PDB file of N, CA and C in Angstrom:
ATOM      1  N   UNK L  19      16.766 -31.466  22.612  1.00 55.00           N
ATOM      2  CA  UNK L  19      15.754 -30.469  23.005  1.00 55.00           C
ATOM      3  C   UNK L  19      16.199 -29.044  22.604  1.00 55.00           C
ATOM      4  N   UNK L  20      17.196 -28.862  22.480  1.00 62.00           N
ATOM      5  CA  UNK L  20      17.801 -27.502  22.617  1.00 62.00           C
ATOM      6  C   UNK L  20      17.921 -26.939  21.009  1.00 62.00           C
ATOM      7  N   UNK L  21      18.140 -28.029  20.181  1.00 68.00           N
ATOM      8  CA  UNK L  21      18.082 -28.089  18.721  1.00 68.00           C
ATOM      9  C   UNK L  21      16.524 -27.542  18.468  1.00 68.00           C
ATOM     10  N   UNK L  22      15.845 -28.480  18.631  1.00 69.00           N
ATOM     11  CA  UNK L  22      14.075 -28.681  19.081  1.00 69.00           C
ATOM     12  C   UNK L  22      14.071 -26.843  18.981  1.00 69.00           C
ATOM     13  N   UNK L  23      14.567 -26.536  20.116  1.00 71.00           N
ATOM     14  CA  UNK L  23      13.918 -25.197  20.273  1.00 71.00           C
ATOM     15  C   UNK L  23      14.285 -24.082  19.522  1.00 71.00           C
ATOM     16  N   UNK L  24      15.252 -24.528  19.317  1.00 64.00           N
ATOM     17  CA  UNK L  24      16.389 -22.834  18.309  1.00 64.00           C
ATOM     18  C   UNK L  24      15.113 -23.370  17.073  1.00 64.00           C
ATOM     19  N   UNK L  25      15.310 -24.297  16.282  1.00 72.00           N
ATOM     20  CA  UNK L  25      14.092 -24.531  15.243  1.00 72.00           C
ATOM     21  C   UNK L  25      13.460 -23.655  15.138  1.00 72.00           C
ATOM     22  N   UNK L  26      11.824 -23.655  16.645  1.00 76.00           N
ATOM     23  CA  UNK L  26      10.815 -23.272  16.855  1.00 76.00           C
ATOM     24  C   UNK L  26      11.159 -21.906  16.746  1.00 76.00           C
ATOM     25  N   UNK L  27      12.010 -21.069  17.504  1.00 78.00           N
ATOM     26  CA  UNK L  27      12.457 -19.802  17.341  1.00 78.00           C
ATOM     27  C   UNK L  27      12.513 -19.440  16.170  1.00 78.00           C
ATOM     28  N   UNK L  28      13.115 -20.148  15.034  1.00 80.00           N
ATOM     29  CA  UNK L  28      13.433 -19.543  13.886  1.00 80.00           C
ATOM     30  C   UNK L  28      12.371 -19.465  13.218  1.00 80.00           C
ATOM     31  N   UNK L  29      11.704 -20.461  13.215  1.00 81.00           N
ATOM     32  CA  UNK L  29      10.180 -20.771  12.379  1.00 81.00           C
ATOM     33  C   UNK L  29       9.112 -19.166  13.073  1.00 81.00           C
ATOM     34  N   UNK L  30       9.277 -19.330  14.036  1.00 80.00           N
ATOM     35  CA  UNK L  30       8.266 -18.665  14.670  1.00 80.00           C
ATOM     36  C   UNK L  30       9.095 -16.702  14.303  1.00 80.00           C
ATOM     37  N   UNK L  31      10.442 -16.522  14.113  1.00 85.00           N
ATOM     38  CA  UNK L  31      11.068 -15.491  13.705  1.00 85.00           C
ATOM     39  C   UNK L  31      10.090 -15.219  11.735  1.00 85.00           C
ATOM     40  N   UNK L  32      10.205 -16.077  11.505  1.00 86.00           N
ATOM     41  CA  UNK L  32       9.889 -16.201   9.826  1.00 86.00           C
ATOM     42  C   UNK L  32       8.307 -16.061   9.861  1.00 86.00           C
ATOM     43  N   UNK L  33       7.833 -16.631  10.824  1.00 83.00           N
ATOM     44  CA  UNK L  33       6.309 -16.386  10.689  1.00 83.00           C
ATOM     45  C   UNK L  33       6.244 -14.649  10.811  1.00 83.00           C
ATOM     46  N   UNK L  34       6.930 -14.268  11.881  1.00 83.00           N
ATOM     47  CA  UNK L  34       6.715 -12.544  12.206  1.00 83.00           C
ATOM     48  C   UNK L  34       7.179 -11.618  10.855  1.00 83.00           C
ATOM     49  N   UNK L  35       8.266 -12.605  10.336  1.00 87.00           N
ATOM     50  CA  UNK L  35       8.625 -11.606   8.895  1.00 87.00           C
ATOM     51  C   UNK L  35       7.648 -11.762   8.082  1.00 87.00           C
ATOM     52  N   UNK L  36       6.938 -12.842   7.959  1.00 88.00           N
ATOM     53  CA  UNK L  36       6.379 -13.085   6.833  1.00 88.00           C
ATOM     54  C   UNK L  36       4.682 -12.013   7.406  1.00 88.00           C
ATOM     55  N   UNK L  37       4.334 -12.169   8.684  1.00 85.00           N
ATOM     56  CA  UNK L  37       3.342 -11.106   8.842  1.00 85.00           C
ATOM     57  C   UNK L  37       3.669  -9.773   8.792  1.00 85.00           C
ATOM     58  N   UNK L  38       4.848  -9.278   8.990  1.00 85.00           N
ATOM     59  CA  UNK L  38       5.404  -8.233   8.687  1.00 85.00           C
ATOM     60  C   UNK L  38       5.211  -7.643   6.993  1.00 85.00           C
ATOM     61  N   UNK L  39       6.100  -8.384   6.390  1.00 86.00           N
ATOM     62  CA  UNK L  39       5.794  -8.587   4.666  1.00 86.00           C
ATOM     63  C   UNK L  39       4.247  -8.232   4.459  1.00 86.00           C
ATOM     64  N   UNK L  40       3.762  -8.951   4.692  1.00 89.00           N
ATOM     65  CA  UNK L  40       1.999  -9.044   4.499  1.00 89.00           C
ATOM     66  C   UNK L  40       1.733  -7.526   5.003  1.00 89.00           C
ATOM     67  N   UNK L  41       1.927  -7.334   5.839  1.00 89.00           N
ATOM     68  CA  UNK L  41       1.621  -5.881   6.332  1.00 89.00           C
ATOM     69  C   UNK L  41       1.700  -4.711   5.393  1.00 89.00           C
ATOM     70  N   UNK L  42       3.140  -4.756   5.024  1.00 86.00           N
ATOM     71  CA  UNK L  42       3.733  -3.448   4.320  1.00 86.00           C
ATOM     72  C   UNK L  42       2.904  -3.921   2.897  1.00 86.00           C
ATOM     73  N   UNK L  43       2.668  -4.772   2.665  1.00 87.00           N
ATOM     74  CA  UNK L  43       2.015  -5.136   1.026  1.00 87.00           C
ATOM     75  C   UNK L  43       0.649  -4.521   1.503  1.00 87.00           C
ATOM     76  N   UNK L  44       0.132  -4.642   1.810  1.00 88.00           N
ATOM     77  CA  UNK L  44      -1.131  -4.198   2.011  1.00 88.00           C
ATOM     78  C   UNK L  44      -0.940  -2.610   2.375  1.00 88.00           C
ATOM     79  N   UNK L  45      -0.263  -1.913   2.851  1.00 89.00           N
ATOM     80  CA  UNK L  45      -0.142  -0.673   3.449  1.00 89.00           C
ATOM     81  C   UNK L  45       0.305   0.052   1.927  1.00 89.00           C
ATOM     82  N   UNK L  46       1.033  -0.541   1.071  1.00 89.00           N
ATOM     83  CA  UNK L  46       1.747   0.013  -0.410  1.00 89.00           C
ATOM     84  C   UNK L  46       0.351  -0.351  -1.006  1.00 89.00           C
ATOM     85  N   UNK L  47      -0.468  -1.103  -0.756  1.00 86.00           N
ATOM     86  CA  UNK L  47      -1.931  -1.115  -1.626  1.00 86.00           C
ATOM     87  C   UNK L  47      -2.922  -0.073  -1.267  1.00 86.00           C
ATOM     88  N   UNK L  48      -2.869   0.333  -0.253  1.00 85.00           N
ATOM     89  CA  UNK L  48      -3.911   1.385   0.307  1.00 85.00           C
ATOM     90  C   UNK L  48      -3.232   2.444   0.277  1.00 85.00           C
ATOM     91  N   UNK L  49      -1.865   2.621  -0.189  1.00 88.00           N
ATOM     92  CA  UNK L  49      -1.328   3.946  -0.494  1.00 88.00           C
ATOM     93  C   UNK L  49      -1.744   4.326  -1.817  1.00 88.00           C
ATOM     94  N   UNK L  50      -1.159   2.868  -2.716  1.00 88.00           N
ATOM     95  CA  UNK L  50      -1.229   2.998  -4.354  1.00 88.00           C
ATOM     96  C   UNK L  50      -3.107   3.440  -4.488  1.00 88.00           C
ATOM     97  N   UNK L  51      -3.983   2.759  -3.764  1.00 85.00           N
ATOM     98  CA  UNK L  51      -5.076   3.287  -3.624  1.00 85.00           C
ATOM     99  C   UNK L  51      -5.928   4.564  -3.904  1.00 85.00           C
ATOM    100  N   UNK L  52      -4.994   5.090  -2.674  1.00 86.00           N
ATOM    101  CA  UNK L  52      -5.692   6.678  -2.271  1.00 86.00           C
ATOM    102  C   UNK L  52      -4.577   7.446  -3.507  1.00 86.00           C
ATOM    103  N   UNK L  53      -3.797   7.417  -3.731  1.00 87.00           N
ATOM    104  CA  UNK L  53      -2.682   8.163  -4.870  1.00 87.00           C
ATOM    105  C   UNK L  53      -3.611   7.661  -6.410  1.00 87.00           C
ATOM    106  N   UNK L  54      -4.476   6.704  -6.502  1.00 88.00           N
ATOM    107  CA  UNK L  54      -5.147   6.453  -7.907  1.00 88.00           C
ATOM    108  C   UNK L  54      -6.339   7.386  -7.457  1.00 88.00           C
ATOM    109  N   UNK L  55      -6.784   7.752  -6.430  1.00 87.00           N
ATOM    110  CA  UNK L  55      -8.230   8.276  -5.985  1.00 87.00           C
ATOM    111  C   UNK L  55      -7.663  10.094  -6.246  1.00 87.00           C
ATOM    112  N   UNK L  56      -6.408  10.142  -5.357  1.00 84.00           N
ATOM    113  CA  UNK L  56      -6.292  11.623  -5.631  1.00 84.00           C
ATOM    114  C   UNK L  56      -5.807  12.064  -7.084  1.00 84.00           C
ATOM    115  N   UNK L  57      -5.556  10.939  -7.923  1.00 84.00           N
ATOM    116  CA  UNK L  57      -4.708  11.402  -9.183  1.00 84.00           C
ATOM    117  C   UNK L  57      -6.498  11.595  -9.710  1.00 84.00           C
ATOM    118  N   UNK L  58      -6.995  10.388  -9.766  1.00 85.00           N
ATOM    119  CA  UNK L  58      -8.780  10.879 -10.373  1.00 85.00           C
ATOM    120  C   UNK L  58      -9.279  12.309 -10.166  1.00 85.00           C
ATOM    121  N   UNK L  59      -9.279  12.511  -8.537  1.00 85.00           N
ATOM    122  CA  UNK L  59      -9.587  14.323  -7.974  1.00 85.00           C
ATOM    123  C   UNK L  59      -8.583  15.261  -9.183  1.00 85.00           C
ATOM    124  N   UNK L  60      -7.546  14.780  -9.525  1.00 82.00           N
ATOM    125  CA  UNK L  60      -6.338  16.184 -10.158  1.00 82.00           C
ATOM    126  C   UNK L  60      -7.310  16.281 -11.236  1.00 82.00           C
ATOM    127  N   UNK L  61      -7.320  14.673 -12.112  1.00 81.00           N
ATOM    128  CA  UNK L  61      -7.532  14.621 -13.300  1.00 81.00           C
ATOM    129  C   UNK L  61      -9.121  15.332 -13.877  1.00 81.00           C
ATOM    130  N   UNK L  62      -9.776  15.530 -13.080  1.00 81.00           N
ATOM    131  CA  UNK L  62     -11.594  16.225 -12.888  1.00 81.00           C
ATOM    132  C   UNK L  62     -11.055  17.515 -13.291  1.00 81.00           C
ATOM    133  N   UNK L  63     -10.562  17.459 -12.009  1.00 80.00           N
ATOM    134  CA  UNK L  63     -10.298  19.478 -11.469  1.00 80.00           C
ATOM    135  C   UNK L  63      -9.632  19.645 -13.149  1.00 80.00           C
ATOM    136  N   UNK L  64      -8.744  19.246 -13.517  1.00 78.00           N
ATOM    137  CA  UNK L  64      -7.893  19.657 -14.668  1.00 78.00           C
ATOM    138  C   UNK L  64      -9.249  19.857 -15.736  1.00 78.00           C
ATOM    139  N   UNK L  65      -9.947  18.547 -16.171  1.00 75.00           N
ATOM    140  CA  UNK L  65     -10.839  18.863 -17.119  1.00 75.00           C
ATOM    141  C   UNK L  65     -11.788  19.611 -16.897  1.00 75.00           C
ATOM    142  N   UNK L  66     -12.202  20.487 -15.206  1.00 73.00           N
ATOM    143  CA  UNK L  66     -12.851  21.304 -14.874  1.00 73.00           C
ATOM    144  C   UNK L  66     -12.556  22.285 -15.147  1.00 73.00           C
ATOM    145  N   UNK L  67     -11.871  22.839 -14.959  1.00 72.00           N
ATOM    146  CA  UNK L  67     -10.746  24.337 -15.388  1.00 72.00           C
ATOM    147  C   UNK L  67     -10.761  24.257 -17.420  1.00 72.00           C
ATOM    148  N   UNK L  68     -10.428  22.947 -17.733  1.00 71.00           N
ATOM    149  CA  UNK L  68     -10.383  23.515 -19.291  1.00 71.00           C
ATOM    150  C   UNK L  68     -11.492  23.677 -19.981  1.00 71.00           C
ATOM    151  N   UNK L  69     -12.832  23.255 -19.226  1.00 69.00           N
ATOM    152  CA  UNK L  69     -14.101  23.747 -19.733  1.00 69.00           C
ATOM    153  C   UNK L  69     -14.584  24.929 -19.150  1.00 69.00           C
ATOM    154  N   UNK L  70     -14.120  25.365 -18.208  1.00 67.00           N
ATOM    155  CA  UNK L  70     -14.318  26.843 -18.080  1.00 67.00           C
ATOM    156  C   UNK L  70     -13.675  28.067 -18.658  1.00 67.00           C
ATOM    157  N   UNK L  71     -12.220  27.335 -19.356  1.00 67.00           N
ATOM    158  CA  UNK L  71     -11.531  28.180 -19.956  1.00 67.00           C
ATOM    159  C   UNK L  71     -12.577  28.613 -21.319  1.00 67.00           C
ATOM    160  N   UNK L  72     -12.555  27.202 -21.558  1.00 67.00           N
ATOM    161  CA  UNK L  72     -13.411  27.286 -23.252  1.00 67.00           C
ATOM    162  C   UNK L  72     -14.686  28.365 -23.114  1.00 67.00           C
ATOM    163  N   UNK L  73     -15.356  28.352 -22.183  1.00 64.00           N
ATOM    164  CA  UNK L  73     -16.880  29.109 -21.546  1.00 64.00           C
ATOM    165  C   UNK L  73     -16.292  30.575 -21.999  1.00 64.00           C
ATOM    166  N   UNK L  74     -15.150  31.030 -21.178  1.00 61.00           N
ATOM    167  CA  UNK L  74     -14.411  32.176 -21.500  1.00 61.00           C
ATOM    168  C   UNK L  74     -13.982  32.888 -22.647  1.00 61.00           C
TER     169      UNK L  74
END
C-alpha cells in the first residue's frame, strides 16, 4: 500500500509539472503575441513618419 501511494504522489507531482509547463507555454505565446502586435504598431508609426518626412 505504501509503495501504491508514493506512486500516486509522484504521478499526481508530474501531472502539476506538466500543467505548470502548459501554463508558461501558453503565457510565452501571448507574450510572443502582443510583442508581434506592438512590433506591427513600431513598424506603421516608422512608415508613418517617413511619409511625412517625404511631404516635407
Amino acid at each position: 500500500m505504501a509503495k501504491k501511494k508514493a506512486t500516486k504522489k509522484k504521478t499526481a507531482k508530474k501531472a502539476v509539472k506538466k500543467a505548470a509547463v502548459k501554463k508558461a507555454v501558453k503565457k510565452k505565446a501571448a507574450k510572443k503575441a502582443v510583442k508581434k502586435k506592438a512590433a506591427k504598431k513600431a513598424a506603421k508609426k516608422k512608415t508613418a513618419k517617413k511619409k511625412t518626412a517625404k511631404k516635407k
